[in-house]
Amino acid sequence: MAFPRIGKTLLGAAALALPGLALAHTGADGGAHHLAGFGEGLAHPFTGMDHLAAMVAVGIWSAMTARRAWIAPLSFASLVLAGALMGIANVALPAVEPMIAASLLVLGLLVATRASLPAGAGAVLAGGFALFHGLAHGTELTAAHSVAGALAGMVLGTALLHVAGLAIGHAMLRANAWWPRLLGGGVALLGAGFFTGMA
């Protein structure tokens, strides 16, 4: 049956996220993260629901709609790094938080509708959103004792979330059509919720 297979995949993805969540700093000082290096950089993409959902959604969407499913995740990971470097260099872009919220809304709708785009367009879309996610990360990574180590960990954490998304997306190809609609709809609603919070 499709349900047990996708259930196992979702549980596996959750288990993958647990080490990062365990390393995350929460509470009153959660915004500072007290970044020291590679380990904390690795945990960083797991610590915000907006980043986690977007990165997993990129993998799911790619697996479900693209012949070369690695292109959009690779673009996202590359532009996350570029955005983080911009953030560390104190480069500012307007509307970072609204663009992160928009990424959840758009990526969620793409997953829910299984809409496919040409490979280049998909890479540009994913990479464009990733630049803003990376910029948000980079402004926090400036506190790291080892910025290079934290960046390496952050890129690896991003890649792990993409791999989890790819696995879930492949499982959804064999599952009931309502699974991507529900999951994509949930991601889109999360993005809409972030927009509501900004109003």
CSV table of C-alpha atoms in Angstrom, one decimal:
chain,number,residue,atom,x,y,z
A,1,MET,CA,0.0,0.0,0.0
A,2,ALA,CA,1.1,3.6,-0.7
A,3,PHE,CA,0.2,4.9,2.8
A,4,PRO,CA,2.8,2.8,4.8
A,5,ARG,CA,5.5,3.7,2.3
A,6,ILE,CA,4.9,7.4,2.5
A,7,GLY,CA,4.4,7.2,6.2
A,8,LYS,CA,7.9,5.6,6.6
A,9,THR,CA,9.4,8.3,4.4
A,10,LEU,CA,7.8,11.1,6.4
A,11,LEU,CA,9.0,9.5,9.6
A,12,GLY,CA,12.5,9.1,8.2
A,13,ALA,CA,12.5,12.8,7.2
A,14,ALA,CA,11.4,13.8,10.7
A,15,ALA,CA,14.2,11.6,12.2
A,16,LEU,CA,16.7,13.4,9.9
A,17,ALA,CA,15.5,16.7,11.3
A,18,LEU,CA,15.8,15.7,14.9
A,19,PRO,CA,19.5,16.1,15.4
A,20,GLY,CA,19.4,19.6,14.0
A,21,LEU,CA,16.5,20.5,16.2
A,22,ALA,CA,18.4,19.1,19.2
A,23,LEU,CA,21.4,21.3,18.5
A,24,ALA,CA,19.2,24.4,18.0
A,25,HIS,CA,19.2,27.0,20.7
A,26,THR,CA,15.7,27.9,21.7
A,27,GLY,CA,14.1,30.2,24.2
A,28,ALA,CA,14.8,33.8,25.0
A,29,ASP,CA,18.2,33.8,23.3
A,30,GLY,CA,17.0,31.8,20.3
A,31,GLY,CA,17.7,34.5,17.8
A,32,ALA,CA,21.4,34.6,18.7
A,33,HIS,CA,22.0,30.9,18.1
A,34,HIS,CA,25.5,31.2,19.7
A,35,LEU,CA,27.1,29.9,16.5
A,36,ALA,CA,30.5,28.4,17.0
A,37,GLY,CA,31.1,26.6,13.7
A,38,PHE,CA,30.3,23.6,11.6
A,39,GLY,CA,27.9,21.8,13.9
A,40,GLU,CA,25.8,24.9,14.6
A,41,GLY,CA,25.8,25.8,10.9
A,42,LEU,CA,24.6,22.4,10.1
A,43,ALA,CA,21.7,22.8,12.6
A,44,HIS,CA,20.8,26.3,11.4
A,45,PRO,CA,18.5,25.4,8.4
A,46,PHE,CA,16.5,23.1,10.8
A,47,THR,CA,15.9,25.8,13.4
A,48,GLY,CA,13.3,27.9,11.5
A,49,MET,CA,10.1,26.4,10.1
A,50,ASP,CA,10.2,28.8,7.2
A,51,HIS,CA,13.7,27.7,6.0
A,52,LEU,CA,13.0,24.0,6.7
A,53,ALA,CA,9.7,23.9,4.9
A,54,ALA,CA,11.0,25.8,1.8
A,55,MET,CA,14.1,23.5,1.4
A,56,VAL,CA,12.0,20.3,1.8
A,57,ALA,CA,9.4,21.7,-0.6
A,58,VAL,CA,12.0,22.3,-3.3
A,59,GLY,CA,13.1,18.7,-3.1
A,60,ILE,CA,9.5,17.4,-3.2
A,61,TRP,CA,8.5,19.6,-6.1
A,62,SER,CA,11.6,18.6,-8.1
A,63,ALA,CA,11.2,14.9,-7.5
A,64,MET,CA,7.5,15.1,-8.6
A,65,THR,CA,7.8,17.3,-11.7
A,66,ALA,CA,11.4,17.4,-13.0
A,67,ARG,CA,13.2,14.9,-15.2
A,68,ARG,CA,16.5,16.1,-13.7
A,69,ALA,CA,15.3,16.5,-10.1
A,70,TRP,CA,18.7,17.7,-8.8
A,71,ILE,CA,18.8,21.0,-10.8
A,72,ALA,CA,16.5,23.1,-8.6
A,73,PRO,CA,17.9,21.8,-5.3
A,74,LEU,CA,21.4,22.5,-6.6
A,75,SER,CA,20.4,26.0,-7.6
A,76,PHE,CA,18.8,26.6,-4.2
A,77,ALA,CA,21.9,25.3,-2.2
A,78,SER,CA,24.2,27.4,-4.4
A,79,LEU,CA,22.2,30.6,-4.0
A,80,VAL,CA,21.7,30.0,-0.3
A,81,LEU,CA,25.5,30.1,0.0
A,82,ALA,CA,25.7,33.2,-2.2
A,83,GLY,CA,23.0,34.9,-0.1
A,84,ALA,CA,24.7,33.9,3.2
A,85,LEU,CA,28.0,35.4,1.9
A,86,MET,CA,26.1,38.6,1.1
A,87,GLY,CA,24.6,38.7,4.6
A,88,ILE,CA,28.0,38.2,6.2
A,89,ALA,CA,29.3,41.1,4.0
A,90,ASN,CA,26.4,43.3,5.3
A,91,VAL,CA,24.8,43.5,1.8
A,92,ALA,CA,21.2,44.4,2.2
A,93,LEU,CA,18.2,43.5,0.0
A,94,PRO,CA,14.7,44.9,0.4
A,95,ALA,CA,11.8,42.7,1.6
A,96,VAL,CA,13.8,39.7,2.8
A,97,GLU,CA,11.1,38.4,5.2
A,98,PRO,CA,8.2,38.9,2.6
A,99,MET,CA,10.3,37.1,0.0
A,100,ILE,CA,10.8,34.2,2.4
A,101,ALA,CA,7.1,34.1,3.0
A,102,ALA,CA,6.4,34.3,-0.7
A,103,SER,CA,8.8,31.3,-1.3
A,104,LEU,CA,6.7,29.2,1.0
A,105,LEU,CA,3.4,30.3,-0.7
A,106,VAL,CA,4.7,29.7,-4.2
A,107,LEU,CA,6.6,26.4,-3.5
A,108,GLY,CA,3.6,25.1,-1.6
A,109,LEU,CA,1.3,25.8,-4.5
A,110,LEU,CA,3.8,24.2,-6.9
A,111,VAL,CA,3.8,21.0,-4.8
A,112,ALA,CA,0.1,21.0,-4.4
A,113,THR,CA,-0.6,21.4,-8.1
A,114,ARG,CA,2.4,19.4,-9.3
A,115,ALA,CA,3.1,22.2,-11.7
A,116,SER,CA,6.2,21.7,-13.8
A,117,LEU,CA,8.5,24.3,-15.2
A,118,PRO,CA,11.3,24.1,-17.7
A,119,ALA,CA,14.5,23.2,-15.9
A,120,GLY,CA,16.1,26.6,-16.3
A,121,ALA,CA,13.0,28.4,-15.0
A,122,GLY,CA,12.7,26.1,-12.1
A,123,ALA,CA,16.4,26.7,-11.2
A,124,VAL,CA,16.0,30.5,-11.5
A,125,LEU,CA,12.8,30.4,-9.3
A,126,ALA,CA,14.3,28.2,-6.6
A,127,GLY,CA,17.6,30.1,-6.7
A,128,GLY,CA,15.9,33.5,-6.5
A,129,PHE,CA,14.1,32.5,-3.3
A,130,ALA,CA,17.2,30.9,-1.9
A,131,LEU,CA,19.1,34.1,-2.2
A,132,PHE,CA,16.7,35.6,0.4
A,133,HIS,CA,16.9,32.6,2.7
A,134,GLY,CA,20.7,32.7,2.5
A,135,LEU,CA,20.7,36.4,3.3
A,136,ALA,CA,18.7,35.8,6.4
A,137,HIS,CA,21.1,33.0,7.4
A,138,GLY,CA,24.2,35.1,6.7
A,139,THR,CA,23.2,37.9,9.0
A,140,GLU,CA,23.0,35.4,11.8
A,141,LEU,CA,26.2,33.6,10.9
A,142,THR,CA,28.3,36.7,11.5
A,143,ALA,CA,28.3,35.7,15.1
A,144,ALA,CA,30.1,32.4,14.4
A,145,HIS,CA,33.6,31.8,15.7
A,146,SER,CA,34.4,29.9,12.5
A,147,VAL,CA,32.4,31.5,9.7
A,148,ALA,CA,33.8,29.1,7.0
A,149,GLY,CA,32.8,26.1,9.2
A,150,ALA,CA,29.4,27.5,9.9
A,151,LEU,CA,28.8,28.2,6.1
A,152,ALA,CA,29.9,24.6,5.3
A,153,GLY,CA,27.6,23.2,7.8
A,154,MET,CA,24.7,25.4,6.6
A,155,VAL,CA,25.1,24.2,3.0
A,156,LEU,CA,25.3,20.6,4.1
A,157,GLY,CA,22.1,21.1,6.3
A,158,THR,CA,20.4,22.6,3.2
A,159,ALA,CA,21.5,19.7,1.1
A,160,LEU,CA,20.2,17.2,3.7
A,161,LEU,CA,16.8,18.9,3.7
A,162,HIS,CA,16.7,18.8,-0.1
A,163,VAL,CA,17.5,15.0,0.0
A,164,ALA,CA,14.7,14.5,2.5
A,165,GLY,CA,12.4,16.4,0.2
A,166,LEU,CA,13.5,14.4,-2.9
A,167,ALA,CA,12.8,11.1,-1.0
A,168,ILE,CA,9.3,12.3,0.1
A,169,GLY,CA,8.6,13.5,-3.5
A,170,HIS,CA,9.6,10.2,-5.0
A,171,ALA,CA,7.3,8.4,-2.5
A,172,MET,CA,4.5,10.7,-3.4
A,173,LEU,CA,4.7,9.8,-7.0
A,174,ARG,CA,3.4,6.3,-6.0
A,175,ALA,CA,1.0,7.6,-3.3
A,176,ASN,CA,-2.6,9.0,-3.4
A,177,ALA,CA,-2.8,12.3,-5.2
A,178,TRP,CA,-4.1,14.0,-2.1
A,179,TRP,CA,-0.8,13.7,-0.3
A,180,PRO,CA,1.0,16.4,-2.3
A,181,ARG,CA,-2.1,18.5,-2.2
A,182,LEU,CA,-2.3,18.4,1.5
A,183,LEU,CA,1.5,18.8,2.1
A,184,GLY,CA,1.8,21.6,-0.5
A,185,GLY,CA,-1.3,23.3,0.8
A,186,GLY,CA,0.2,23.2,4.3
A,187,VAL,CA,3.4,24.8,3.1
A,188,ALA,CA,1.4,27.5,1.2
A,189,LEU,CA,-0.7,28.2,4.3
A,190,LEU,CA,2.5,28.5,6.4
A,191,GLY,CA,3.7,31.2,3.9
A,192,ALA,CA,0.3,32.9,4.1
A,193,GLY,CA,0.5,32.9,7.8
A,194,PHE,CA,3.9,34.6,7.8
A,195,PHE,CA,2.4,37.3,5.5
A,196,THR,CA,-0.5,37.7,7.9
A,197,GLY,CA,2.0,38.2,10.8
A,198,MET,CA,3.7,41.0,8.9
A,199,ALA,CA,0.5,42.9,8.3
